[in-house]
PDB file of C-alpha atoms and ligand atoms in Angstrom:
ATOM      1  CA  MET A   1       1.635 -34.342   0.468  1.00 80.00           C
ATOM      2  CA  ILE A   2       0.967 -30.591   0.535  1.00 88.00           C
ATOM      3  CA  ALA A   3       3.217 -28.406  -1.619  1.00 90.00           C
ATOM      4  CA  PRO A   4       5.491 -26.190   0.561  1.00 91.00           C
ATOM      5  CA  LYS A   5       4.034 -22.937  -0.808  1.00 90.00           C
ATOM      6  CA  ALA A   6       0.478 -24.069  -0.076  1.00 91.00           C
ATOM      7  CA  LEU A   7       1.488 -25.250   3.397  1.00 95.00           C
ATOM      8  CA  ARG A   8       3.159 -21.924   4.272  1.00 95.00           C
ATOM      9  CA  GLU A   9      -0.101 -20.098   3.552  1.00 95.00           C
ATOM     10  CA  LYS A  10      -2.137 -22.457   5.746  1.00 97.00           C
ATOM     11  CA  LEU A  11       0.249 -22.005   8.689  1.00 97.00           C
ATOM     12  CA  THR A  12       0.015 -18.198   8.480  1.00 95.00           C
ATOM     13  CA  ALA A  13      -2.500 -15.803  10.053  1.00 94.00           C
ATOM     14  CA  PRO A  14      -5.304 -14.970   9.714  1.00 93.00           C
ATOM     15  CA  ARG A  15      -6.842 -18.235  10.982  1.00 95.00           C
ATOM     16  CA  ALA A  16      -3.486 -20.045  11.053  1.00 96.00           C
ATOM     17  CA  LEU A  17      -3.724 -23.852  11.082  1.00 98.00           C
ATOM     18  CA  VAL A  18      -1.263 -26.202  12.793  1.00 98.00           C
ATOM     19  CA  GLU A  19       0.308 -29.493  11.777  1.00 97.00           C
ATOM     20  CA  VAL A  20      -0.715 -32.476  13.885  1.00 97.00           C
ATOM     21  CA  GLY A  21       1.355 -35.358  12.589  1.00 94.00           C
ATOM     22  CA  ALA A  22       0.615 -35.517   8.868  1.00 94.00           C
ATOM     23  CA  ALA A  23      -2.667 -33.606   9.269  1.00 97.00           C
ATOM     24  CA  LEU A  24      -3.505 -29.919   9.051  1.00 97.00           C
ATOM     25  CA  TYR A  25      -5.742 -28.946  11.942  1.00 98.00           C
ATOM     26  CA  GLY A  26      -7.766 -25.895  12.922  1.00 98.00           C
ATOM     27  CA  ALA A  27      -8.730 -25.418  16.579  1.00 98.00           C
ATOM     28  CA  PRO A  28     -12.229 -24.086  17.356  1.00 97.00           C
ATOM     29  CA  LEU A  29     -12.477 -20.309  17.216  1.00 96.00           C
ATOM     30  CA  ALA A  30     -13.693 -18.417  20.295  1.00 94.00           C
ATOM     31  CA  GLY A  31     -17.402 -19.100  20.802  1.00 94.00           C
ATOM     32  CA  SER A  32     -17.351 -22.271  18.661  1.00 96.00           C
ATOM     33  CA  THR A  33     -16.978 -25.943  19.590  1.00 97.00           C
ATOM     34  CA  THR A  34     -16.109 -27.180  16.082  1.00 98.00           C
ATOM     35  CA  ALA A  35     -12.538 -28.168  15.238  1.00 98.00           C
ATOM     36  CA  TRP A  36     -11.432 -28.653  11.651  1.00 98.00           C
ATOM     37  CA  ILE A  37      -9.372 -31.099   9.647  1.00 98.00           C
ATOM     38  CA  ALA A  38      -8.069 -29.208   6.647  1.00 97.00           C
ATOM     39  CA  HIS A  39      -5.998 -32.138   5.406  1.00 97.00           C
ATOM     40  CA  LEU A  40      -5.684 -35.815   6.298  1.00 97.00           C
ATOM     41  CA  GLU A  41      -4.907 -38.777   4.066  1.00 95.00           C
ATOM     42  CA  ALA A  42      -7.234 -41.781   4.007  1.00 96.00           C
ATOM     43  CA  HIS A  43      -6.252 -44.711   6.261  1.00 97.00           C
ATOM     44  CA  ASP A  44      -3.919 -42.637   8.464  1.00 97.00           C
ATOM     45  CA  ASP A  45      -5.507 -43.851  11.704  1.00 98.00           C
ATOM     46  CA  ASP A  46      -2.585 -42.786  13.895  1.00 97.00           C
ATOM     47  CA  THR A  47      -2.893 -39.195  12.751  1.00 98.00           C
ATOM     48  CA  LEU A  48      -6.692 -39.233  13.041  1.00 98.00           C
ATOM     49  CA  ARG A  49      -6.362 -40.405  16.666  1.00 97.00           C
ATOM     50  CA  ALA A  50      -3.902 -37.598  17.386  1.00 98.00           C
ATOM     51  CA  VAL A  51      -6.209 -35.026  15.767  1.00 98.00           C
ATOM     52  CA  LEU A  52      -9.255 -36.177  17.750  1.00 98.00           C
ATOM     53  CA  GLN A  53      -7.244 -36.105  20.957  1.00 97.00           C
ATOM     54  CA  ARG A  54      -6.068 -32.586  20.179  1.00 98.00           C
ATOM     55  CA  ALA A  55      -9.632 -31.493  19.357  1.00 98.00           C
ATOM     56  CA  ARG A  56     -10.944 -32.838  22.680  1.00 97.00           C
ATOM     57  CA  HIS A  57      -8.115 -31.070  24.473  1.00 97.00           C
ATOM     58  CA  ASP A  58      -9.128 -27.828  22.692  1.00 97.00           C
ATOM     59  CA  GLY A  59     -12.715 -28.171  23.955  1.00 97.00           C
ATOM     60  CA  ALA A  60     -14.243 -29.232  20.618  1.00 98.00           C
ATOM     61  CA  ARG A  61     -17.503 -31.176  20.583  1.00 98.00           C
ATOM     62  CA  ARG A  62     -17.420 -31.752  16.863  1.00 98.00           C
ATOM     63  CA  VAL A  63     -14.767 -32.199  14.152  1.00 98.00           C
ATOM     64  CA  ALA A  64     -15.425 -31.200  10.546  1.00 98.00           C
ATOM     65  CA  TYR A  65     -13.482 -32.520   7.556  1.00 98.00           C
ATOM     66  CA  GLY A  66     -12.964 -29.852   4.854  1.00 95.00           C
ATOM     67  CA  GLY A  67     -12.374 -26.182   5.540  1.00 94.00           C
ATOM     68  CA  PRO A  68     -12.163 -24.282   7.761  1.00 97.00           C
ATOM     69  CA  PRO A  69     -13.769 -21.295   6.070  1.00 94.00           C
ATOM     70  CA  GLY A  70     -11.245 -18.478   6.260  1.00 95.00           C
ATOM     71  CA  ASN A  71      -8.231 -20.703   5.619  1.00 97.00           C
ATOM     72  CA  TYR A  72      -9.104 -23.922   3.825  1.00 96.00           C
ATOM     73  CA  LEU A  73      -7.089 -26.228   1.647  1.00 96.00           C
ATOM     74  CA  VAL A  74     -10.145 -27.982   0.217  1.00 96.00           C
ATOM     75  CA  SER A  75     -13.804 -27.123   0.719  1.00 96.00           C
ATOM     76  CA  GLY A  76     -14.758 -30.761   1.285  1.00 97.00           C
ATOM     77  CA  VAL A  77     -14.309 -34.282  -0.064  1.00 98.00           C
ATOM     78  CA  GLU A  78     -14.955 -34.531  -3.800  1.00 98.00           C
ATOM     79  CA  THR A  79     -17.517 -37.196  -4.625  1.00 97.00           C
ATOM     80  CA  SER A  80     -14.940 -39.066  -6.748  1.00 96.00           C
ATOM     81  CA  GLU A  81     -12.734 -39.520  -3.639  1.00 97.00           C
ATOM     82  CA  THR A  82     -14.650 -42.637  -2.663  1.00 97.00           C
ATOM     83  CA  GLU A  83     -11.820 -44.249  -0.700  1.00 98.00           C
ATOM     84  CA  LEU A  84     -11.414 -41.205   1.566  1.00 98.00           C
ATOM     85  CA  ALA A  85     -15.182 -40.873   2.015  1.00 98.00           C
ATOM     86  CA  ALA A  86     -15.566 -44.565   2.905  1.00 98.00           C
ATOM     87  CA  TRP A  87     -12.690 -44.401   5.402  1.00 98.00           C
ATOM     88  CA  LEU A  88     -14.151 -41.309   7.102  1.00 98.00           C
ATOM     89  CA  VAL A  89     -17.554 -42.977   7.373  1.00 98.00           C
ATOM     90  CA  SER A  90     -15.967 -46.153   8.757  1.00 98.00           C
ATOM     91  CA  ARG A  91     -14.367 -43.979  11.468  1.00 97.00           C
ATOM     92  CA  GLY A  92     -17.702 -42.426  12.522  1.00 97.00           C
ATOM     93  CA  PHE A  93     -17.912 -39.337  10.290  1.00 98.00           C
ATOM     94  CA  SER A  94     -21.123 -38.646   8.397  1.00 98.00           C
ATOM     95  CA  PRO A  95     -21.918 -36.336   5.494  1.00 98.00           C
ATOM     96  CA  VAL A  96     -23.216 -32.977   6.715  1.00 97.00           C
ATOM     97  CA  SER A  97     -23.729 -30.843   3.599  1.00 96.00           C
ATOM     98  CA  SER A  98     -22.708 -30.640  -0.016  1.00 96.00           C
ATOM     99  CA  HIS A  99     -21.903 -27.795  -2.381  1.00 97.00           C
ATOM    100  CA  VAL A 100     -20.001 -27.277  -5.622  1.00 97.00           C
ATOM    101  CA  ASP A 101     -16.613 -25.857  -6.491  1.00 97.00           C
ATOM    102  CA  LEU A 102     -16.775 -24.275  -9.946  1.00 97.00           C
ATOM    103  CA  ILE A 103     -13.757 -24.250 -12.237  1.00 97.00           C
ATOM    104  CA  VAL A 104     -14.197 -21.248 -14.531  1.00 96.00           C
ATOM    105  CA  ALA A 105     -12.257 -19.915 -17.512  1.00 96.00           C
ATOM    106  CA  THR A 106     -10.833 -16.441 -16.916  1.00 96.00           C
ATOM    107  CA  GLY A 107      -9.873 -15.478 -20.473  1.00 92.00           C
ATOM    108  CA  ALA A 108     -13.081 -13.816 -21.693  1.00 91.00           C
ATOM    109  CA  CYS A 109     -13.611 -11.655 -18.579  1.00 90.00           C
ATOM    110  CA  ALA A 110     -13.419  -7.853 -18.815  1.00 92.00           C
ATOM    111  CA  SER A 111     -12.521  -5.191 -16.233  1.00 92.00           C
ATOM    112  CA  TYR A 112     -15.020  -2.406 -15.432  1.00 94.00           C
ATOM    113  CA  ASP A 113     -14.523   1.298 -14.630  1.00 92.00           C
ATOM    114  CA  ASP A 114     -16.909   1.366 -11.654  1.00 95.00           C
ATOM    115  CA  VAL A 115     -14.819  -1.324  -9.934  1.00 97.00           C
ATOM    116  CA  SER A 116     -11.369  -0.480  -8.593  1.00 97.00           C
ATOM    117  CA  ARG A 117      -8.553  -2.327  -6.915  1.00 98.00           C
ATOM    118  CA  LEU A 118      -8.336  -1.617  -3.191  1.00 98.00           C
ATOM    119  CA  THR A 119      -5.128   0.186  -2.268  1.00 96.00           C
ATOM    120  CA  GLY A 120      -3.910   1.334   1.130  1.00 95.00           C
ATOM    121  CA  ASP A 121      -5.379   0.032   4.341  1.00 96.00           C
ATOM    122  CA  GLY A 122      -7.613  -3.050   4.016  1.00 96.00           C
ATOM    123  CA  ALA A 123      -9.171  -2.873   7.494  1.00 97.00           C
ATOM    124  CA  GLY A 124     -12.335  -1.068   6.335  1.00 97.00           C
ATOM    125  CA  VAL A 125     -13.194  -3.694   3.715  1.00 98.00           C
ATOM    126  CA  CYS A 126     -12.517  -6.543   6.161  1.00 98.00           C
ATOM    127  CA  ALA A 127     -14.840  -4.879   8.707  1.00 98.00           C
ATOM    128  CA  TRP A 128     -17.452  -4.462   5.944  1.00 98.00           C
ATOM    129  CA  PHE A 129     -17.307  -8.211   5.086  1.00 98.00           C
ATOM    130  CA  GLU A 130     -17.527  -9.049   8.791  1.00 98.00           C
ATOM    131  CA  ALA A 131     -20.516  -6.744   9.373  1.00 98.00           C
ATOM    132  CA  HIS A 132     -22.542  -7.678   6.283  1.00 98.00           C
ATOM    133  CA  PHE A 133     -21.483 -11.243   5.439  1.00 98.00           C
ATOM    134  CA  ALA A 134     -19.236 -13.511   7.561  1.00 97.00           C
ATOM    135  CA  SER A 135     -16.179 -13.284   9.756  1.00 96.00           C
ATOM    136  CA  ALA A 136     -14.463 -15.969   7.665  1.00 96.00           C
ATOM    137  CA  TRP A 137     -14.899 -13.703   4.636  1.00 98.00           C
ATOM    138  CA  ALA A 138     -13.159 -10.894   6.522  1.00 98.00           C
ATOM    139  CA  MET A 139     -10.168 -13.215   7.095  1.00 97.00           C
ATOM    140  CA  GLU A 140     -10.105 -14.139   3.423  1.00 98.00           C
ATOM    141  CA  ALA A 141     -10.323 -10.491   2.372  1.00 98.00           C
ATOM    142  CA  ALA A 142      -7.369  -9.672   4.637  1.00 97.00           C
ATOM    143  CA  ARG A 143      -5.237 -12.330   2.981  1.00 97.00           C
ATOM    144  CA  ALA A 144      -6.487 -11.357  -0.481  1.00 98.00           C
ATOM    145  CA  HIS A 145      -5.472  -7.745   0.184  1.00 98.00           C
ATOM    146  CA  GLY A 146      -1.954  -9.010   0.922  1.00 96.00           C
ATOM    147  CA  HIS A 147      -1.935 -10.238  -2.702  1.00 97.00           C
ATOM    148  CA  HIS A 148      -3.497  -6.987  -4.040  1.00 98.00           C
ATOM    149  CA  GLY A 149      -6.537  -9.078  -4.887  1.00 98.00           C
ATOM    150  CA  VAL A 150      -9.428  -6.997  -3.479  1.00 98.00           C
ATOM    151  CA  PHE A 151     -11.737  -5.002  -5.768  1.00 98.00           C
ATOM    152  CA  VAL A 152     -14.425  -2.586  -4.589  1.00 98.00           C
ATOM    153  CA  ALA A 153     -17.377  -0.532  -5.808  1.00 98.00           C
ATOM    154  CA  ARG A 154     -18.218   2.701  -3.974  1.00 96.00           C
ATOM    155  CA  SER A 155     -20.891   5.387  -4.237  1.00 94.00           C
ATOM    156  CA  ALA A 156     -19.927   8.956  -5.221  1.00 92.00           C
ATOM    157  CA  GLU A 157     -19.712   9.674  -1.479  1.00 94.00           C
ATOM    158  CA  GLY A 158     -17.205   6.850  -1.033  1.00 93.00           C
ATOM    159  CA  GLU A 159     -19.614   4.439   0.628  1.00 96.00           C
ATOM    160  CA  LEU A 160     -18.714   0.793  -0.033  1.00 97.00           C
ATOM    161  CA  PHE A 161     -21.538  -1.248  -1.535  1.00 97.00           C
ATOM    162  CA  GLY A 162     -19.782  -4.150  -3.210  1.00 98.00           C
ATOM    163  CA  ALA A 163     -16.470  -6.011  -3.000  1.00 98.00           C
ATOM    164  CA  ALA A 164     -14.906  -9.107  -4.507  1.00 98.00           C
ATOM    165  CA  CYS A 165     -11.555 -10.811  -4.023  1.00 98.00           C
ATOM    166  CA  HIS A 166      -9.130 -13.412  -5.247  1.00 98.00           C
ATOM    167  CA  SER A 167      -6.230 -15.184  -3.544  1.00 97.00           C
ATOM    168  CA  GLY A 168      -7.873 -15.073  -0.102  1.00 97.00           C
ATOM    169  CA  ASN A 169      -7.247 -18.833   0.016  1.00 96.00           C
ATOM    170  CA  ASN A 170      -4.881 -21.059  -1.948  1.00 96.00           C
ATOM    171  CA  ALA A 171      -3.433 -18.055  -3.753  1.00 94.00           C
ATOM    172  CA  HIS A 172      -1.099 -20.225  -5.851  1.00 91.00           C
ATOM    173  CA  ALA A 173      -4.152 -21.928  -7.388  1.00 93.00           C
ATOM    174  CA  GLY A 174      -6.059 -18.819  -8.531  1.00 96.00           C
ATOM    175  CA  THR A 175      -8.926 -18.947  -6.069  1.00 98.00           C
ATOM    176  CA  PHE A 176     -11.935 -16.636  -6.355  1.00 98.00           C
ATOM    177  CA  GLY A 177     -13.805 -15.126  -3.418  1.00 97.00           C
ATOM    178  CA  PRO A 178     -15.320 -13.845  -1.327  1.00 98.00           C
ATOM    179  CA  ILE A 179     -17.814 -11.615  -3.165  1.00 98.00           C
ATOM    180  CA  GLY A 180     -20.658  -9.562  -1.720  1.00 98.00           C
ATOM    181  CA  VAL A 181     -23.017  -6.814  -2.873  1.00 98.00           C
ATOM    182  CA  LEU A 182     -25.275  -5.016  -0.381  1.00 98.00           C
ATOM    183  CA  PRO A 183     -28.960  -5.937  -0.845  1.00 97.00           C
ATOM    184  CA  ASP A 184     -30.027  -2.475  -2.122  1.00 96.00           C
ATOM    185  CA  ALA A 185     -27.416  -2.613  -4.890  1.00 96.00           C
ATOM    186  CA  ARG A 186     -28.191  -6.142  -6.111  1.00 97.00           C
ATOM    187  CA  GLY A 187     -29.794  -7.038  -9.407  1.00 96.00           C
ATOM    188  CA  THR A 188     -28.152  -4.290 -11.496  1.00 95.00           C
ATOM    189  CA  GLY A 189     -25.142  -6.228 -12.798  1.00 96.00           C
ATOM    190  CA  LEU A 190     -22.663  -5.015 -10.162  1.00 97.00           C
ATOM    191  CA  GLY A 191     -21.955  -8.530  -8.891  1.00 97.00           C
ATOM    192  CA  ARG A 192     -21.127  -9.633 -12.415  1.00 96.00           C
ATOM    193  CA  ARG A 193     -18.832  -6.633 -13.012  1.00 97.00           C
ATOM    194  CA  LEU A 194     -17.027  -7.236  -9.717  1.00 97.00           C
ATOM    195  CA  ALA A 195     -16.613 -10.955 -10.422  1.00 97.00           C
ATOM    196  CA  GLU A 196     -15.430 -10.394 -13.996  1.00 97.00           C
ATOM    197  CA  THR A 197     -12.883  -7.792 -12.871  1.00 97.00           C
ATOM    198  CA  VAL A 198     -11.494 -10.220 -10.310  1.00 97.00           C
ATOM    199  CA  LEU A 199     -11.292 -13.020 -12.884  1.00 97.00           C
ATOM    200  CA  ALA A 200      -9.668 -10.677 -15.428  1.00 97.00           C
ATOM    201  CA  ASP A 201      -7.010  -9.823 -12.818  1.00 97.00           C
ATOM    202  CA  LEU A 202      -6.341 -13.530 -12.295  1.00 97.00           C
ATOM    203  CA  ALA A 203      -6.048 -13.930 -16.076  1.00 96.00           C
ATOM    204  CA  ALA A 204      -3.531 -11.060 -16.165  1.00 97.00           C
ATOM    205  CA  ARG A 205      -1.484 -12.996 -13.587  1.00 97.00           C
ATOM    206  CA  GLY A 206      -1.388 -16.070 -15.805  1.00 97.00           C
ATOM    207  CA  HIS A 207      -4.284 -18.079 -14.372  1.00 97.00           C
ATOM    208  CA  THR A 208      -6.292 -19.376 -17.309  1.00 97.00           C
ATOM    209  CA  THR A 209      -8.779 -20.931 -14.892  1.00 97.00           C
ATOM    210  CA  ALA A 210     -10.000 -20.035 -11.398  1.00 97.00           C
ATOM    211  CA  ARG A 211     -11.663 -22.042  -8.673  1.00 97.00           C
ATOM    212  CA  VAL A 212     -14.865 -20.640  -7.168  1.00 97.00           C
ATOM    213  CA  PRO A 213     -15.301 -22.721  -4.026  1.00 97.00           C
ATOM    214  CA  TRP A 214     -18.229 -23.419  -1.747  1.00 96.00           C
ATOM    215  CA  VAL A 215     -21.048 -22.415  -4.102  1.00 97.00           C
ATOM    216  CA  ASP A 216     -24.627 -23.472  -3.391  1.00 94.00           C
ATOM    217  CA  GLY A 217     -26.963 -24.593  -6.139  1.00 87.00           C
ATOM    218  CA  ALA A 218     -28.769 -21.236  -6.474  1.00 89.00           C
ATOM    219  CA  THR A 219     -25.651 -19.080  -6.511  1.00 94.00           C
ATOM    220  CA  ALA A 220     -24.065 -21.279  -9.173  1.00 94.00           C
ATOM    221  CA  ARG A 221     -26.604 -19.670 -11.529  1.00 94.00           C
ATOM    222  CA  PHE A 222     -24.987 -16.271 -10.840  1.00 95.00           C
ATOM    223  CA  TYR A 223     -21.578 -17.524 -12.048  1.00 95.00           C
ATOM    224  CA  ARG A 224     -23.060 -19.355 -15.026  1.00 93.00           C
ATOM    225  CA  SER A 225     -24.823 -16.137 -16.115  1.00 91.00           C
ATOM    226  CA  PHE A 226     -21.555 -14.508 -17.201  1.00 86.00           C
ATOM    227  CA  GLY A 227     -18.726 -17.017 -16.851  1.00 79.00           C
ATOM    228  CA  SER A 228     -17.585 -20.008 -18.727  1.00 89.00           C
ATOM    229  CA  VAL A 229     -17.888 -22.835 -16.208  1.00 95.00           C
ATOM    230  CA  LEU A 230     -15.555 -25.615 -17.345  1.00 96.00           C
ATOM    231  CA  ARG A 231     -16.198 -28.080 -14.541  1.00 96.00           C
ATOM    232  CA  GLU A 232     -18.317 -28.471 -11.429  1.00 96.00           C
ATOM    233  CA  GLU A 233     -16.965 -30.537  -8.546  1.00 97.00           C
ATOM    234  CA  THR A 234     -19.505 -31.701  -5.990  1.00 97.00           C
ATOM    235  CA  ARG A 235     -17.850 -31.655  -2.574  1.00 98.00           C
ATOM    236  CA  VAL A 236     -19.141 -32.975   0.727  1.00 98.00           C
ATOM    237  CA  MET A 237     -18.416 -31.762   4.246  1.00 97.00           C
ATOM    238  CA  TYR A 238     -18.139 -34.556   6.833  1.00 98.00           C
ATOM    239  CA  GLY A 239     -18.617 -34.195  10.568  1.00 98.00           C
ATOM    240  CA  LEU A 240     -17.952 -36.297  13.654  1.00 98.00           C
ATOM    241  CA  ASP A 241     -19.554 -35.726  17.066  1.00 97.00           C
ATOM    242  CA  LEU A 242     -16.777 -36.279  19.567  1.00 96.00           C
ATOM    243  CA  ASP A 243     -19.184 -37.556  22.189  1.00 83.00           C
ATOM    244  CA  GLU A 244     -19.941 -40.482  19.871  1.00 62.00           C
ATOM    245  CA  GLY A 245     -16.747 -40.783  17.870  1.00 48.00           C
ATOM    246  CA  ALA A 246     -13.725 -43.061  17.851  1.00 50.00           C
TER     247      ALA A 246
HETATM  248  C1  COA B   1     -24.310 -13.148  -5.473  1.00 97.49           C
HETATM  249  C2  COA B   1     -24.314 -11.608  -5.532  1.00 97.49           C
HETATM  250  C3  COA B   1     -22.862 -11.115  -5.378  1.00 97.49           C
HETATM  251  C4  COA B   1     -24.863 -11.172  -6.883  1.00 97.49           C
HETATM  252  O1  COA B   1     -24.787  -9.755  -6.973  1.00 97.49           O
HETATM  253  P1  COA B   1     -25.774  -8.916  -7.953  1.00 97.49           P
HETATM  254  O2  COA B   1     -25.167  -7.566  -8.095  1.00 97.49           O
HETATM  255  O3  COA B   1     -27.153  -9.015  -7.485  1.00 97.49           O
HETATM  256  O4  COA B   1     -25.621  -9.787  -9.299  1.00 97.49           O
HETATM  257  P2  COA B   1     -25.922  -9.294 -10.792  1.00 97.49           P
HETATM  258  O5  COA B   1     -26.962  -8.219 -10.760  1.00 97.49           O
HETATM  259  O6  COA B   1     -24.618  -8.965 -11.436  1.00 97.49           O
HETATM  260  O7  COA B   1     -26.527 -10.619 -11.424  1.00 97.49           O
HETATM  261  C5  COA B   1     -25.984 -11.262 -12.536  1.00 97.49           C
HETATM  262  C6  COA B   1     -26.847 -12.448 -12.862  1.00 97.49           C
HETATM  263  O8  COA B   1     -26.801 -13.416 -11.825  1.00 97.49           O
HETATM  264  C7  COA B   1     -28.137 -13.697 -11.336  1.00 97.49           C
HETATM  265  N1  COA B   1     -28.031 -13.768  -9.874  1.00 97.49           N
HETATM  266  C8  COA B   1     -27.606 -12.803  -9.069  1.00 97.49           C
HETATM  267  N2  COA B   1     -27.608 -13.228  -7.788  1.00 97.49           N
HETATM  268  C9  COA B   1     -28.054 -14.478  -7.789  1.00 97.49           C
HETATM  269  C10 COA B   1     -28.259 -15.458  -6.778  1.00 97.49           C
HETATM  270  N3  COA B   1     -28.015 -15.221  -5.464  1.00 97.49           N
HETATM  271  N4  COA B   1     -28.722 -16.662  -7.169  1.00 97.49           N
HETATM  272  C11 COA B   1     -28.967 -16.922  -8.458  1.00 97.49           C
HETATM  273  N5  COA B   1     -28.788 -16.041  -9.462  1.00 97.49           N
HETATM  274  C12 COA B   1     -28.332 -14.835  -9.136  1.00 97.49           C
HETATM  275  C13 COA B   1     -28.964 -12.504 -11.758  1.00 97.49           C
HETATM  276  O9  COA B   1     -30.301 -12.858 -11.907  1.00 97.49           O
HETATM  277  C14 COA B   1     -28.329 -12.110 -13.054  1.00 97.49           C
HETATM  278  O10 COA B   1     -28.782 -12.958 -14.091  1.00 97.49           O
HETATM  279  P3  COA B   1     -29.251 -12.358 -15.516  1.00 97.49           P
HETATM  280  O11 COA B   1     -28.028 -11.683 -16.072  1.00 97.49           O
HETATM  281  O12 COA B   1     -29.665 -13.565 -16.259  1.00 97.49           O
HETATM  282  O13 COA B   1     -30.344 -11.401 -15.169  1.00 97.49           O
HETATM  283  C15 COA B   1     -25.211 -10.990  -4.418  1.00 97.49           C
HETATM  284  O14 COA B   1     -26.513 -11.526  -4.533  1.00 97.49           O
HETATM  285  C16 COA B   1     -24.714 -11.222  -2.993  1.00 97.49           C
HETATM  286  O15 COA B   1     -23.911 -10.439  -2.465  1.00 97.49           O
HETATM  287  N6  COA B   1     -25.207 -12.304  -2.378  1.00 97.49           N
HETATM  288  C17 COA B   1     -24.849 -12.628  -0.983  1.00 97.49           C
HETATM  289  C18 COA B   1     -23.412 -13.084  -0.891  1.00 97.49           C
HETATM  290  C19 COA B   1     -23.150 -14.330  -1.760  1.00 97.49           C
HETATM  291  O16 COA B   1     -23.988 -15.214  -1.868  1.00 97.49           O
HETATM  292  N7  COA B   1     -21.940 -14.376  -2.380  1.00 97.49           N
HETATM  293  C20 COA B   1     -21.557 -15.488  -3.248  1.00 97.49           C
HETATM  294  C21 COA B   1     -21.026 -16.639  -2.456  1.00 97.49           C
HETATM  295  S1  COA B   1     -20.487 -17.968  -3.518  1.00 97.49           S
END
C-alpha cells in the first residue's frame, strides 16, 4: 500500500506514472522500448498480467522492475526482499544490475557561501542537467525546484558549474539528488560543499536522515568522504524481455 502523499507525487508530471490495477506503471519514453514497474506486490499475478499487457500495447520490448529514473518509488528490490525477488524470477524476470541506496545522517552537515539556493525560473538548471548528465536528472531537478530544493554554484560571470538537489523524488522521505559538477571543476571540494548544503537544508526541514539512491560502488566513496553513512541497502534492478516473458 502506497501512502496517499507518495502516490500523488508519482502520478504527477514530470514523468507521471499511472495506476494499473494495484501496480504503478511507467510507459516507455519516446525513443525507448523499456516500460517500468515502479510498484507491484509479490504474488499479485493478476496485476502483473495486466501490466505486461499494457506494456506490450505501449510498444515495450522490455519491462524493468524498480524506477523509473526521474520518478521512482524505489530504486530496485532490496536484497532482503527475498520473497519478491523469488516471485519475480519465477515469472521470468532476471537481475540486471545492482547498486546501493545510502542512508546518511544530515545533522553534522554545514551550508557553504559559494553554494546558493536556486530562486526564480528553474528551466536553465534543468537544461544544464539534461545537457551534461541525464534527462531523468532534469526531471528530478524540475520537481526538486518545486520544493525549493535546488542548490547551485556559479562562476563570477554567472556560469553554472555545479548543482545539487533534494526532494526530486519521494520528497516526503528526504531524498537526495541529483548532484553534478562539471569535469573542469571537480576535485576541489565543490561536490562535497554542494552535497552538504543540500543535506543541511533537509536537516533544517526536520529530516534527521536522507536517502541517497542509486549510488555505484565508486561514487559511494564520495559520500563516505564527508557524510555519516548510517546504512547501505543493496538494491537490484530486475528486467523481463517481453518476447520471452509470461
Ligand atoms: C560525484 C561528483 C559530484 C563529485 O564532485 P567533486 O567536486 O569532484 O567532489 P569533491 O572534490 O568534493 O570530492 C570529495 C571527496 O570525494 C572523492 N570523490 C569525488 N568524486 C568521486 C567519485 N566519482 N568516486 C569516488 N570518489 C570521489 C574525492 O576524492 C574527495 O575525497 P577526499 O576528500 O578524500 O580527497 C562529481 O564527480 C560528478 O559530478 N560526477 C558525475 C555525476 C555523478 O556521478 N553524480 C553522483 C551520482 S550518485
